[in-house]
Amino acid sequence: MADFKYQGRIYYTPIELTMTFIGGTWKIPIILSLRKGALRYGDFKKMIPHITDKMLFSQLRALEKTEMVIRKSYREKPPRVEYKLTAFGKRSLLVIDSLHRFGEYLMSHESVEIVRQPGK
Amino acid sequence: MADFKYQGRIYYTPIELTMTFIGGTWKIPIILSLRKGALRYGDFKKMIPHITDKMLFSQLRALEKTEMVIRKSYREKPPRVEYKLTAFGKRSLLVIDSLHRFGEYLMSHESVEIVRQPGK
DNA sequence: CTGTATCCTAAGGGATACTG
DNA sequence: CAGTATCCCTTAGGATACAG
């Protein structure tokens, strides 16, 4: 018994919808890097060093499509493009912070064995 | 630059660790169905009708391994087995509620077009 | 009743190379 | 600078069947 539909797909819980908006490996890092303000394409690559162009590109598009992020292009040369969070995007920071806090809780708990790597 | 390791895998943020614990399609529905107390194998299949045996089985095992859920087997016949949340598991309800609230926020927002299906 | 194995498919995501 | 395309591989997860 389906609960609702969004863009052709069937969802059983609101949580699944949340996952469409912020799920996957890269959407959360991208949103977090926008917390303090607008960024340009190249800025993301500095803030998220291990992301590939393909993933940065496709996930930015996905975040635009769900209106989590807005893209603004300035017709200059060389081209300048800025991305920033929408109200949706900012609202998601609450959830992301909650996910972060739980992760820290897990890390600090004795039954979770964490091995810190030396910084580079 | 890796941040830390857990069980042989490298993690860059606490959020990734959270996802190991509650990520995937079925862990959250399973945890939620345990909110009000212990359940038996067959109870899950009633509460989460569209889950397959394979996924119920494998995700219960995964949740045991991360100590989110504890399994108690009673040597009776027919066999009786009960699953319930650990302290870890209960703590995760905070995060899950946050994910749920964001999903509802998305559903209620005008730019997200929701089509409710008739109950069956 | 409570699992467990085997096969298979779809989708996410990495590597790499090219463009306005 | 800021994309965009193409190929490929891994893995989550579905269908199905069987076992203690």
Coordinates of C-alpha atoms (C1' of nucleotides) in Angstrom, one line a residue:
Chain A
M1 CA 0.0 0.0 0.0
A2 CA 1.7 3.1 -1.2
D3 CA 1.7 6.2 0.9
F4 CA 2.3 8.8 -1.7
K5 CA 4.0 9.6 -5.0
Y6 CA 6.6 12.2 -5.8
Q7 CA 7.8 12.7 -9.4
G8 CA 6.6 9.4 -10.5
R9 CA 8.1 7.3 -7.7
I10 CA 6.2 5.7 -5.0
Y11 CA 7.2 6.4 -1.4
Y12 CA 6.2 4.5 1.7
T13 CA 7.4 7.0 4.4
P14 CA 8.5 10.6 4.6
I15 CA 12.0 9.4 5.4
E16 CA 12.3 7.9 1.9
L17 CA 11.5 11.4 0.6
T18 CA 14.2 12.9 2.8
M19 CA 16.6 10.4 1.3
T20 CA 15.8 11.5 -2.2
F21 CA 16.7 15.0 -1.2
I22 CA 19.8 14.5 0.8
G23 CA 20.7 10.8 0.3
G24 CA 23.7 9.4 -1.5
T25 CA 27.4 9.8 -0.8
W26 CA 27.9 13.4 -1.9
K27 CA 24.8 15.5 -1.3
I28 CA 25.5 16.1 2.4
P29 CA 29.1 17.1 2.0
I30 CA 28.0 19.5 -0.7
I31 CA 25.3 21.0 1.4
L32 CA 27.6 21.3 4.4
S33 CA 30.2 23.1 2.4
L34 CA 27.6 25.7 1.5
R35 CA 26.7 26.3 5.2
K36 CA 28.7 29.5 5.4
G37 CA 27.7 31.0 2.1
A38 CA 27.8 30.7 -1.7
L39 CA 30.6 28.8 -3.4
R40 CA 31.9 28.4 -6.9
Y41 CA 32.5 25.1 -8.7
G42 CA 36.2 25.1 -8.0
D43 CA 35.6 25.9 -4.3
F44 CA 33.7 22.6 -3.9
K45 CA 36.7 20.7 -5.2
K46 CA 38.9 22.3 -2.6
M47 CA 36.5 21.7 0.2
I48 CA 35.7 18.1 -0.8
P49 CA 39.0 17.0 -2.2
H50 CA 38.1 13.4 -2.9
I51 CA 35.0 14.2 -5.0
T52 CA 35.2 13.6 -8.8
D53 CA 33.9 16.0 -11.4
K54 CA 31.2 13.6 -12.4
M55 CA 29.8 13.3 -8.9
L56 CA 30.1 17.0 -8.1
F57 CA 28.4 17.9 -11.4
S58 CA 25.6 15.3 -11.2
Q59 CA 24.9 15.9 -7.5
L60 CA 24.8 19.7 -7.9
R61 CA 22.2 19.1 -10.7
A62 CA 20.2 16.8 -8.5
L63 CA 20.3 19.4 -5.6
E64 CA 19.1 22.1 -8.1
K65 CA 16.3 19.9 -9.3
T66 CA 14.9 19.4 -5.8
E67 CA 15.5 23.1 -5.0
M68 CA 17.9 22.5 -2.3
V69 CA 20.5 24.6 -4.0
I70 CA 20.3 27.5 -6.4
R71 CA 22.7 28.2 -9.2
K72 CA 23.5 31.7 -10.3
S73 CA 25.6 32.3 -13.4
Y74 CA 27.3 35.6 -14.1
R75 CA 28.1 36.2 -17.8
E76 CA 31.7 37.2 -17.4
K77 CA 34.9 35.8 -18.7
P78 CA 36.2 33.6 -17.5
P79 CA 32.7 32.4 -16.5
R80 CA 31.7 32.8 -12.9
V81 CA 29.0 30.6 -11.3
E82 CA 27.8 30.6 -7.7
Y83 CA 25.8 28.0 -5.8
K84 CA 24.0 28.7 -2.6
L85 CA 21.4 27.0 -0.3
T86 CA 17.7 27.7 -0.7
A87 CA 15.3 27.7 2.3
F88 CA 14.9 24.0 1.7
G89 CA 18.6 23.5 1.8
K90 CA 19.0 25.5 5.0
R91 CA 16.2 23.6 6.6
S92 CA 18.1 20.3 5.8
L93 CA 21.0 21.5 8.0
L94 CA 18.9 20.5 11.1
V95 CA 18.8 16.9 9.9
I96 CA 22.4 16.8 8.8
D97 CA 23.5 18.1 12.2
S98 CA 21.4 15.4 13.8
L99 CA 23.2 12.8 11.7
H100 CA 26.5 14.3 12.6
R101 CA 25.8 14.3 16.3
F102 CA 24.8 10.6 16.2
G103 CA 28.0 9.8 14.3
E104 CA 30.0 11.5 17.1
Y105 CA 28.0 9.7 19.7
L106 CA 28.9 6.4 18.0
M107 CA 32.6 7.4 17.7
S108 CA 32.8 8.3 21.4
H109 CA 31.1 5.1 22.6
E110 CA 33.5 2.4 23.8
S111 CA 32.1 -0.4 21.8
V112 CA 32.8 1.5 18.6
E113 CA 36.5 1.2 18.0
I114 CA 37.9 4.3 16.3
V115 CA 41.4 4.6 15.0
R116 CA 42.3 8.2 14.2
Q117 CA 44.7 8.7 11.4
P118 CA 47.4 11.2 11.6
G119 CA 46.5 14.5 9.9
K120 CA 48.3 15.2 6.6
Chain B
M1 CA 43.1 12.6 4.2
A2 CA 41.2 10.0 6.1
D3 CA 39.5 11.0 9.3
F4 CA 39.2 7.6 11.0
K5 CA 38.7 3.9 10.5
Y6 CA 36.0 1.6 11.7
Q7 CA 36.1 -2.1 11.1
G8 CA 38.6 -1.8 8.3
R9 CA 36.8 0.9 6.4
I10 CA 37.9 4.5 6.1
Y11 CA 35.5 7.3 7.0
Y12 CA 35.8 10.9 6.3
T13 CA 33.0 12.2 8.5
P14 CA 30.9 11.0 11.4
I15 CA 27.9 11.2 9.1
E16 CA 29.3 8.3 7.1
L17 CA 29.5 6.3 10.2
T18 CA 25.9 7.1 11.0
M19 CA 25.0 5.7 7.6
T20 CA 26.8 2.5 8.2
F21 CA 24.6 2.1 11.3
I22 CA 21.2 3.2 10.0
G23 CA 21.6 3.5 6.2
G24 CA 20.1 1.5 3.4
T25 CA 16.5 0.9 2.6
W26 CA 15.4 -1.3 5.5
K27 CA 17.3 -0.5 8.7
I28 CA 15.2 2.5 9.6
P29 CA 11.8 0.8 9.1
I30 CA 13.1 -2.1 11.2
I31 CA 14.3 0.2 14.0
L32 CA 11.0 2.2 13.9
S33 CA 8.9 -0.9 14.2
L34 CA 10.8 -1.8 17.4
R35 CA 10.1 1.6 19.0
K36 CA 7.3 0.3 21.2
G37 CA 9.0 -2.9 22.3
A38 CA 10.3 -6.3 21.3
L39 CA 9.1 -8.0 18.2
R40 CA 9.4 -11.5 16.7
Y41 CA 10.5 -12.3 13.2
G42 CA 7.0 -12.7 11.9
D43 CA 5.9 -9.5 13.5
F44 CA 8.3 -7.5 11.3
K45 CA 6.8 -9.1 8.2
K46 CA 3.4 -7.8 9.3
M47 CA 4.6 -4.3 10.2
I48 CA 6.8 -3.9 7.1
P49 CA 4.7 -5.8 4.5
H50 CA 6.9 -5.2 1.4
I51 CA 10.1 -6.4 3.0
T52 CA 11.5 -9.7 1.7
D53 CA 12.9 -12.5 3.9
K54 CA 16.4 -11.9 2.5
M55 CA 16.4 -8.2 3.4
L56 CA 14.7 -8.7 6.8
F57 CA 17.2 -11.4 7.7
S58 CA 20.3 -9.6 6.4
Q59 CA 19.4 -6.3 7.9
L60 CA 18.6 -7.8 11.3
R61 CA 22.0 -9.4 11.2
A62 CA 23.6 -6.1 10.3
L63 CA 21.8 -4.3 13.1
E64 CA 22.9 -7.0 15.6
K65 CA 26.5 -6.6 14.4
T66 CA 26.5 -2.9 15.1
E67 CA 24.7 -3.5 18.4
M68 CA 21.7 -1.5 17.4
V69 CA 19.4 -4.5 18.0
I70 CA 19.7 -7.4 20.3
R71 CA 18.4 -10.9 19.6
K72 CA 17.1 -13.2 22.2
S73 CA 16.3 -16.8 21.4
Y74 CA 14.0 -18.9 23.6
R75 CA 14.5 -22.6 23.2
E76 CA 10.9 -23.6 22.8
K77 CA 9.0 -25.3 20.1
P78 CA 8.0 -23.9 17.9
P79 CA 11.0 -21.6 18.2
R80 CA 10.5 -18.2 19.6
V81 CA 13.0 -15.3 18.9
E82 CA 12.7 -11.7 20.1
Y83 CA 14.5 -8.6 18.9
K84 CA 14.7 -5.3 20.7
L85 CA 16.6 -2.1 20.6
T86 CA 19.8 -1.5 22.5
A87 CA 20.8 1.9 24.0
F88 CA 22.4 2.6 20.6
G89 CA 19.3 1.7 18.8
K90 CA 17.1 3.9 21.1
R91 CA 19.5 6.8 20.6
S92 CA 19.1 6.5 16.8
L93 CA 15.4 7.3 17.2
L94 CA 16.4 10.9 17.7
V95 CA 18.0 11.0 14.2
I96 CA 15.3 9.0 12.6
D97 CA 12.7 11.4 14.0
S98 CA 14.6 14.3 12.5
L99 CA 14.7 12.6 9.1
H100 CA 11.0 12.0 9.4
R101 CA 10.2 15.6 10.3
F102 CA 12.2 16.9 7.4
G103 CA 10.3 14.5 5.1
E104 CA 7.0 15.8 6.4
Y105 CA 8.3 19.4 5.9
L106 CA 9.1 18.5 2.3
M107 CA 5.7 16.9 1.8
S108 CA 3.9 19.9 3.1
H109 CA 5.8 22.5 1.1
E110 CA 4.0 23.7 -2.0
S111 CA 6.8 23.0 -4.4
V112 CA 6.8 19.4 -3.6
E113 CA 3.9 17.8 -5.3
I114 CA 2.4 15.0 -3.3
V115 CA -0.3 12.7 -4.6
R116 CA -1.8 10.7 -1.8
Q117 CA -2.9 7.2 -2.8
P118 CA -6.2 5.8 -1.5
G119 CA -5.7 3.5 1.4
K120 CA -6.2 -0.2 0.7
Chain C
dC1 C1' 8.0 -20.3 13.0
dT2 C1' 12.5 -18.6 11.9
dG3 C1' 15.7 -18.4 9.1
dT4 C1' 19.4 -19.2 4.9
dA5 C1' 21.3 -19.7 0.1
dT6 C1' 21.6 -18.7 -4.8
dC7 C1' 20.9 -16.1 -8.7
dC8 C1' 20.2 -11.9 -11.0
dT9 C1' 19.3 -7.0 -12.0
dA10 C1' 19.5 -2.0 -11.5
dA11 C1' 21.6 2.0 -9.9
dG12 C1' 25.3 4.5 -7.7
dG13 C1' 29.4 6.0 -8.3
dG14 C1' 34.7 5.9 -9.9
dA15 C1' 38.2 6.8 -13.9
dT16 C1' 39.1 9.2 -17.7
dA17 C1' 38.9 12.3 -21.4
dC18 C1' 36.9 16.1 -23.8
dT19 C1' 34.4 21.1 -24.5
dG20 C1' 32.5 26.2 -24.5
Chain D
dC1 C1' 36.7 28.2 -15.1
dA2 C1' 33.1 25.2 -15.2
dG3 C1' 31.3 21.8 -16.9
dT4 C1' 29.8 17.2 -19.8
dA5 C1' 30.2 12.4 -21.8
dT6 C1' 31.4 7.5 -21.9
dC7 C1' 32.8 3.3 -20.0
dC8 C1' 32.9 0.2 -16.4
dC9 C1' 32.5 -2.0 -11.8
dT10 C1' 30.7 -2.9 -7.4
dT11 C1' 27.1 -3.6 -4.4
dA12 C1' 22.4 -3.0 -2.6
dG13 C1' 18.6 -5.3 -2.9
dG14 C1' 14.6 -8.3 -5.4
dA15 C1' 12.8 -13.1 -6.6
dT16 C1' 12.8 -17.6 -5.5
dA17 C1' 13.6 -21.8 -3.2
dC18 C1' 14.9 -24.6 0.7
dA19 C1' 16.1 -26.0 5.8
dG20 C1' 16.1 -26.7 11.1

